[in-house]
Coordinates of C-alpha atoms in Angstrom, one line a residue:
Chain P
X1 CA 43.4 5.9 -10.8
X2 CA 40.8 8.4 -9.7
X3 CA 37.4 8.1 -11.2
X4 CA 36.3 11.2 -13.1
X5 CA 34.9 14.0 -11.0
X6 CA 31.5 13.8 -12.8
X7 CA 31.1 10.2 -11.7
X8 CA 32.1 11.1 -8.2
X9 CA 29.5 13.8 -8.1
X10 CA 26.9 11.4 -9.5
X11 CA 27.7 9.0 -6.6
X12 CA 27.4 11.6 -3.9
X13 CA 24.1 12.7 -5.5
X14 CA 22.8 9.1 -5.3
X15 CA 23.9 8.9 -1.6
X16 CA 22.1 12.1 -1.0
X17 CA 18.9 10.6 -2.5
X18 CA 19.2 7.5 -0.3
X19 CA 19.8 9.5 2.9
X20 CA 17.0 11.8 1.9
X21 CA 14.6 8.9 1.5
X22 CA 15.5 7.4 4.9
X23 CA 15.2 10.8 6.5
X24 CA 11.8 11.2 5.0
X25 CA 10.7 7.8 6.4
X26 CA 11.8 8.8 9.9
X27 CA 10.2 12.2 9.6
X28 CA 7.0 10.6 8.5
X29 CA 7.0 8.5 11.7
X30 CA 7.7 11.6 13.7
X31 CA 5.0 13.7 12.1
X32 CA 2.4 11.0 12.6
X33 CA 3.1 10.8 16.3
X34 CA 3.9 7.2 16.9
X35 CA 1.9 7.0 20.0
X36 CA -1.2 8.4 18.4
X37 CA -0.8 6.1 15.5
X38 CA -0.4 2.9 17.5
X39 CA -3.7 3.6 19.3
X40 CA -5.7 5.3 16.6
X41 CA -8.8 5.9 18.8
X42 CA -9.9 5.5 22.4
X43 CA -13.0 3.5 23.4
X44 CA -15.8 5.1 25.4
X45 CA -14.7 3.1 28.5
X46 CA -11.2 4.4 28.2
X47 CA -12.4 8.0 27.7
X48 CA -14.6 7.8 30.8
X49 CA -12.0 6.1 32.9
X50 CA -9.4 8.7 32.1
X51 CA -11.3 11.9 31.3
X52 CA -9.2 14.0 28.8
X53 CA -8.5 17.7 29.4
X54 CA -11.2 19.9 27.9
X55 CA -8.9 21.3 25.2
X56 CA -7.4 17.9 24.3
X57 CA -8.2 16.7 20.8
X58 CA -8.8 13.0 20.6
X59 CA -10.4 10.3 18.6
X60 CA -13.4 8.4 20.0
X61 CA -14.2 5.0 18.4
X62 CA -16.8 2.4 18.7
X63 CA -20.2 1.3 17.4
X64 CA -23.0 3.8 16.7
X65 CA -25.6 2.7 19.2
X66 CA -28.8 1.4 17.5
X67 CA -31.6 3.9 17.7
X68 CA -29.4 6.8 18.9
X69 CA -29.0 8.7 15.7
X70 CA -31.1 11.9 15.4
X71 CA -30.6 14.8 13.0
X72 CA -31.6 18.2 14.2
X73 CA -31.2 20.6 11.3
X74 CA -27.5 20.5 10.2
X75 CA -26.6 18.8 13.5
X76 CA -26.3 15.0 14.1
X77 CA -26.5 13.5 17.5
X78 CA -25.7 9.9 18.2
X79 CA -24.1 7.7 20.9
X80 CA -20.8 5.8 20.5
X81 CA -20.6 2.6 22.6
X82 CA -18.1 -0.2 23.2
X83 CA -20.7 -2.4 24.9
X84 CA -19.3 -1.4 28.3
X85 CA -19.7 2.4 28.3
X86 CA -21.1 4.9 25.9
X87 CA -20.5 8.6 25.1
X88 CA -23.0 10.9 23.5
X89 CA -21.7 12.8 20.4
X90 CA -22.8 15.9 18.7
X91 CA -21.5 16.6 15.2
X92 CA -22.2 19.5 12.9
X93 CA -21.8 18.5 9.4
X94 CA -22.6 15.9 6.8
X95 CA -22.2 12.3 7.9
X96 CA -20.4 9.9 5.4
X97 CA -22.8 8.0 3.2
X98 CA -21.8 4.7 4.7
X99 CA -22.4 5.9 8.3
X100 CA -25.1 3.9 10.0
X101 CA -26.4 2.8 13.4
X102 CA -24.9 -0.5 14.5
X103 CA -21.8 0.2 12.5
X104 CA -18.3 1.3 13.6
X105 CA -17.3 5.0 13.6
X106 CA -14.4 7.1 14.8
X107 CA -15.1 10.7 15.8
X108 CA -12.4 13.4 16.1
X109 CA -13.0 16.2 18.5
X110 CA -13.1 17.2 22.2
X111 CA -15.0 16.0 25.2
X112 CA -17.1 18.8 26.7
X113 CA -17.4 19.4 30.4
X114 CA -21.0 18.3 30.1
X115 CA -19.8 14.8 29.0
X116 CA -20.9 15.4 25.4
X117 CA -18.3 14.7 22.8
X118 CA -18.2 17.5 20.2
X119 CA -16.9 16.0 17.0
X120 CA -15.5 17.9 14.0
X121 CA -14.8 14.8 11.8
X122 CA -16.6 11.6 11.6
X123 CA -14.9 8.6 10.0
X124 CA -16.6 5.2 9.3
X125 CA -14.8 2.2 10.5
X126 CA -16.1 -0.7 8.5
X127 CA -15.7 -4.4 9.5
X128 CA -13.7 -7.0 7.5
X129 CA -16.9 -8.7 6.5
X130 CA -18.1 -8.5 2.9
X131 CA -21.7 -9.7 2.2
X132 CA -24.4 -8.6 -0.3
X133 CA -27.5 -6.8 1.0
X134 CA -29.7 -9.0 3.1
X135 CA -26.9 -11.5 3.9
X136 CA -24.9 -9.2 6.1
X137 CA -24.1 -11.0 9.3
Chain B
X1 CA 10.3 -0.3 -28.3
X2 CA 12.8 -3.2 -28.7
X3 CA 11.7 -6.3 -26.8
X4 CA 13.9 -8.8 -25.2
X5 CA 12.5 -12.3 -26.1
X6 CA 12.1 -14.6 -23.1
X7 CA 11.3 -18.3 -23.6
X8 CA 7.9 -19.2 -22.3
X9 CA 6.6 -15.7 -22.3
X10 CA 4.0 -16.5 -25.0
X11 CA 2.2 -19.0 -22.8
X12 CA 2.5 -16.8 -19.8
X13 CA 1.1 -13.8 -21.6
X14 CA -1.9 -15.8 -22.8
X15 CA -2.5 -17.1 -19.2
X16 CA -2.2 -13.5 -17.9
X17 CA -4.7 -12.2 -20.5
X18 CA -7.2 -14.9 -19.6
X19 CA -6.8 -14.2 -15.9
X20 CA -7.2 -10.5 -16.3
X21 CA -10.4 -10.9 -18.4
X22 CA -11.8 -13.4 -15.9
X23 CA -10.9 -11.1 -13.0
X24 CA -12.6 -8.1 -14.7
X25 CA -15.8 -10.0 -15.3
X26 CA -15.9 -11.5 -11.8
X27 CA -15.1 -8.2 -10.1
X28 CA -17.4 -5.9 -12.1
X29 CA -20.3 -8.2 -13.1
X30 CA -20.5 -11.5 -11.3
X31 CA -19.6 -10.5 -7.7
X32 CA -22.6 -9.1 -5.7
X33 CA -22.6 -5.6 -4.4
X34 CA -21.5 -5.2 -0.8
X35 CA -24.4 -4.6 1.5
X36 CA -22.6 -1.9 3.6
X37 CA -20.1 -0.2 1.3
X38 CA -21.9 -0.5 -2.0
X39 CA -19.9 -0.2 -5.3
X40 CA -16.8 1.2 -3.6
X41 CA -16.0 -2.2 -2.1
X42 CA -15.2 -3.5 -5.7
X43 CA -11.9 -1.6 -5.3
X44 CA -11.0 -4.5 -3.1
X45 CA -10.5 -6.7 -6.1
X46 CA -7.5 -4.5 -7.3
X47 CA -6.4 -3.0 -4.0
X48 CA -5.8 -6.3 -2.2
X49 CA -4.0 -8.0 -5.1
X50 CA -1.7 -5.0 -5.6
X51 CA -0.8 -5.2 -1.9
X52 CA -0.3 -8.9 -1.8
X53 CA 1.8 -9.1 -5.0
X54 CA 3.9 -6.2 -3.6
X55 CA 4.6 -8.4 -0.6
X56 CA 5.4 -11.2 -3.0
X57 CA 7.8 -8.9 -4.9
X58 CA 9.6 -8.0 -1.7
X59 CA 9.8 -11.6 -0.7
X60 CA 11.5 -12.2 -4.1
X61 CA 14.0 -9.4 -3.2
X62 CA 14.7 -11.2 0.0
X63 CA 15.3 -14.6 -1.5
X64 CA 17.3 -13.2 -4.5
X65 CA 19.5 -11.2 -2.1
X66 CA 20.2 -14.3 0.0
X67 CA 21.0 -16.3 -3.2
X68 CA 23.3 -13.5 -4.4
X69 CA 25.2 -13.6 -1.1
X70 CA 25.5 -17.4 -1.2
X71 CA 26.3 -17.8 -4.9
X72 CA 27.9 -14.4 -5.8
X73 CA 26.1 -14.5 -9.2
X74 CA 24.9 -11.1 -10.6
X75 CA 21.9 -12.9 -12.1
X76 CA 20.3 -13.0 -8.6
X77 CA 21.1 -9.3 -8.1
X78 CA 19.1 -8.6 -11.3
X79 CA 16.2 -10.6 -9.9
X80 CA 16.3 -8.5 -6.7
X81 CA 16.4 -5.2 -8.7
X82 CA 13.5 -6.2 -11.0
X83 CA 11.4 -7.4 -8.1
X84 CA 12.1 -4.3 -6.0
X85 CA 11.1 -2.0 -8.9
X86 CA 7.9 -3.9 -9.3
X87 CA 7.2 -3.9 -5.6
X88 CA 7.6 -0.1 -5.3
X89 CA 5.2 0.4 -8.2
X90 CA 2.6 -2.0 -6.7
X91 CA 2.9 -0.5 -3.2
X92 CA 2.3 3.0 -4.6
X93 CA -0.7 1.5 -6.5
X94 CA -2.1 -0.2 -3.4
X95 CA -1.8 3.2 -1.5
X96 CA -3.5 5.1 -4.4
X97 CA -6.3 2.5 -4.7
X98 CA -6.7 2.5 -0.9
X99 CA -7.1 6.3 -1.0
X100 CA -9.8 6.0 -3.7
X101 CA -11.5 3.4 -1.5
X102 CA -11.1 5.3 1.8
X103 CA -12.6 8.6 0.5
X104 CA -16.2 7.3 -0.1
X105 CA -16.2 4.7 2.7
X106 CA -14.2 6.1 5.6
X107 CA -14.8 9.7 4.6
X108 CA -11.1 10.7 4.2
X109 CA -8.4 10.1 1.6
X110 CA -5.8 9.6 4.2
X111 CA -5.4 9.3 8.0
X112 CA -2.5 8.6 10.2
X113 CA -3.4 5.1 11.4
X114 CA -0.8 2.3 11.8
X115 CA -1.6 0.5 8.6
X116 CA -1.3 3.6 6.4
X117 CA 1.8 4.9 8.1
X118 CA 3.7 1.6 8.0
X119 CA 2.8 1.2 4.3
X120 CA 4.1 4.6 3.5
X121 CA 7.3 3.7 5.4
X122 CA 7.5 0.4 3.4
X123 CA 7.3 2.4 0.1
X124 CA 10.1 4.8 1.2
X125 CA 12.3 2.0 2.5
X126 CA 12.2 0.3 -0.9
X127 CA 12.7 3.6 -2.8
X128 CA 15.8 3.9 -0.6
X129 CA 16.8 0.3 -1.5
X130 CA 16.7 1.3 -5.2
X131 CA 18.9 4.2 -4.3
X132 CA 21.4 2.0 -2.5
X133 CA 21.6 -0.2 -5.6
X134 CA 23.3 2.6 -7.5
X135 CA 25.8 3.8 -4.8
X136 CA 28.8 1.8 -6.3
X137 CA 30.2 1.4 -9.8
X138 CA 31.5 -2.1 -9.2
X139 CA 28.5 -4.3 -9.8
X140 CA 29.5 -6.8 -7.1
X141 CA 30.1 -4.0 -4.5
X142 CA 26.6 -2.6 -5.4
X143 CA 25.1 -6.1 -5.3
X144 CA 26.5 -6.8 -1.9
X145 CA 25.3 -3.6 -0.4
X146 CA 21.9 -4.0 -2.0
X147 CA 21.6 -7.6 -0.8
X148 CA 22.2 -6.5 2.8
X149 CA 19.6 -3.8 2.6
X150 CA 17.2 -6.0 0.6
X151 CA 17.3 -8.6 3.4
X152 CA 16.8 -6.1 6.3
X153 CA 14.1 -4.2 4.5
X154 CA 11.9 -7.2 4.4
X155 CA 11.3 -6.8 8.2
X156 CA 8.8 -4.1 7.1
X157 CA 6.5 -6.5 5.3
X158 CA 5.2 -8.4 8.4
X159 CA 5.0 -5.1 10.3
X160 CA 2.7 -3.8 7.6
X161 CA 0.6 -6.9 7.4
X162 CA 0.1 -7.4 11.1
X163 CA -0.2 -3.6 11.9
X164 CA -4.0 -4.0 11.8
X165 CA -3.8 -7.0 14.3
X166 CA -1.2 -5.6 16.6
X167 CA -2.4 -2.0 16.9
X168 CA -5.8 -0.4 17.0
X169 CA -6.4 1.1 13.5
X170 CA -9.1 2.6 11.3
X171 CA -8.2 0.1 8.6
X172 CA -10.1 -3.1 9.1
X173 CA -8.3 -6.3 10.1
X174 CA -7.5 -8.9 7.4
X175 CA -10.4 -10.9 6.0
X176 CA -8.6 -13.7 4.2
X177 CA -5.1 -13.8 5.7
X178 CA -6.4 -13.2 9.2
X179 CA -5.8 -15.2 12.4
X180 CA -9.3 -16.6 12.3
X181 CA -10.1 -19.7 10.2
X182 CA -13.1 -19.0 7.9
X183 CA -12.9 -15.6 6.1
X184 CA -16.1 -13.5 6.6
X185 CA -16.6 -12.9 2.9
X186 CA -19.3 -14.1 0.4
X187 CA -17.9 -17.0 -1.7
X188 CA -18.4 -15.3 -5.1
X189 CA -16.5 -12.2 -3.8
X190 CA -13.7 -14.5 -2.6
X191 CA -13.5 -16.0 -6.1
X192 CA -13.3 -12.6 -7.7
X193 CA -10.5 -11.6 -5.3
X194 CA -8.6 -14.9 -5.9
X195 CA -8.8 -14.4 -9.6
X196 CA -7.6 -10.9 -9.2
X197 CA -4.6 -12.2 -7.2
X198 CA -3.8 -14.8 -9.9
X199 CA -4.0 -12.1 -12.7
X200 CA -1.7 -9.7 -10.8
X201 CA 0.7 -12.5 -10.0
X202 CA 1.0 -13.7 -13.6
X203 CA 1.5 -10.1 -14.8
X204 CA 4.2 -9.6 -12.2
X205 CA 6.0 -12.8 -13.2
X206 CA 5.9 -11.6 -16.8
X207 CA 7.2 -8.1 -15.9
X208 CA 10.0 -9.4 -13.7
X209 CA 11.2 -12.0 -16.3
X210 CA 11.3 -9.3 -19.0
X211 CA 13.1 -6.9 -16.8
X212 CA 15.7 -9.5 -15.7
X213 CA 16.3 -10.5 -19.4
X214 CA 16.8 -6.8 -20.3
X215 CA 19.1 -6.2 -17.4
X216 CA 21.1 -9.3 -18.3
X217 CA 21.4 -8.2 -21.9
X218 CA 22.6 -4.7 -20.8
X219 CA 25.2 -6.3 -18.5
X220 CA 26.4 -8.6 -21.2
X221 CA 26.8 -5.8 -23.7
X222 CA 27.5 -2.5 -21.8
X223 CA 28.2 -0.8 -25.1
X224 CA 24.6 -1.2 -26.1
X225 CA 22.6 2.0 -25.5
X226 CA 19.9 1.4 -22.9
X227 CA 16.4 2.0 -24.2
X228 CA 15.0 5.4 -23.6
X229 CA 18.4 7.0 -23.6
X230 CA 19.0 6.8 -27.4
X231 CA 19.4 10.1 -29.1
X232 CA 16.1 11.2 -30.6
X233 CA 16.0 10.6 -34.3
X234 CA 17.3 13.6 -36.2
X235 CA 14.5 15.2 -38.2
X236 CA 15.7 17.5 -40.9
X237 CA 13.2 19.9 -42.2
X238 CA 13.9 20.9 -45.7
X239 CA 11.8 23.8 -46.8
X240 CA 9.9 23.1 -49.9
X241 CA 11.0 25.1 -52.8
X242 CA 8.3 27.7 -53.4
X243 CA 6.4 27.4 -56.6

C-alpha cells in the first residue's frame, strides 16, 4: 500500500531541511576560510619572517608592549610584541574599552612598506584568568 | 498547558529553584568584579554553564543512541530526542550570550575564529539531527537512523572544546577544564560558576524528564492531540440585543 501523497511530500520536505542544514554547515566552513580560521592571527615574529604582500589583509596578534601606547588626535599608535619580535601599529579609531598595555590584542589590517602595520580593526584578546582589581596576576 | 506528572519532579524543582537563586546571588552580588573585563565578565556565569550543559545534553544523546541500538527500546530514542532538543537550545543560548560578552570585551559580536566556527557547526549538525529524526514514519526506522547520526555527531563536541587548545584563536583557552592543573580564577568566582553549572544541570534534568514523559504519553496514545496543535477554542460572538 502506498502512503498518501501528502505524507510523501512531507517526507521529502524533511529530507530537504536535513540536506539544507548540512549544506549550510559546509558552506559556513567554506566561507570562514578554514586555513584563516585555524590560525586566527600571526605573531610579529611570523610576520617579520615572512613579510606579507602590501595588499594582503592579515591579523597581527600579541601583547601590547608596555609604554608603547600613544594617542595623537584620533590616531592610536602602539607596538604589538610576542617577546621575540615586535611590530609598530597605527590605528585610526576608538580602541575597545578593555584595550590596555600589557594585554593581548589582535589587529586586522595591512603591513605597510615602511614596516608599520596599518590597522582598521582592533580586537582585545583577553586571557583565561579571572581576578578582581588589584589581584590580577 | 497540560502537564505530564513525573515522579520526583517536586523535589527536583525545589532543588533547581534553590540552585538558581543561589547562582543569581553569587554571580551578581557576591562574586568580585573582574579587574580587566569589568561587569561584562559576569556573563561567564551563564555562558559557560549553557555551553557545558549543552555538551552534557549531547553526551546524553550519544549514550541514549547506543542504548537504543543495543536494547531496541523506543524509550531510549525519546531520551535522545529530548536531550538533543535541549542541547540545540543551550548551544544557541551559549552563542547568544557569547556574542553579548564579545561585543564589550573583544570589540566585536562575532569573528571567524575556530571556537566560534566549530560551535556554529555543532549547532547546525544537531539541528540536522533533529531533522533526521523525522525522516521515517516507522518509529524504529527513525530511531535507528537517528541513533547512527546521534553517535557520529558527538565527534563535534571534543572538537569544539579543544578548538581553543589545538588552534590559535581569539577566544581564550579553557580556565577550569584546561590542560593545566589549577584554574587561574578567583575562588569566589569559581564558586559562582560552579553554582551556575549545578542550576543549569538541575533545570536540564527537569526539562528532559518532562519531555521524555510527554513523548512517552504521546507514543502510548497516538490518538491524543499533541499540545499546541489543538484547535483554538471556538468563540462565538453573539451581538447583544440593542436596547
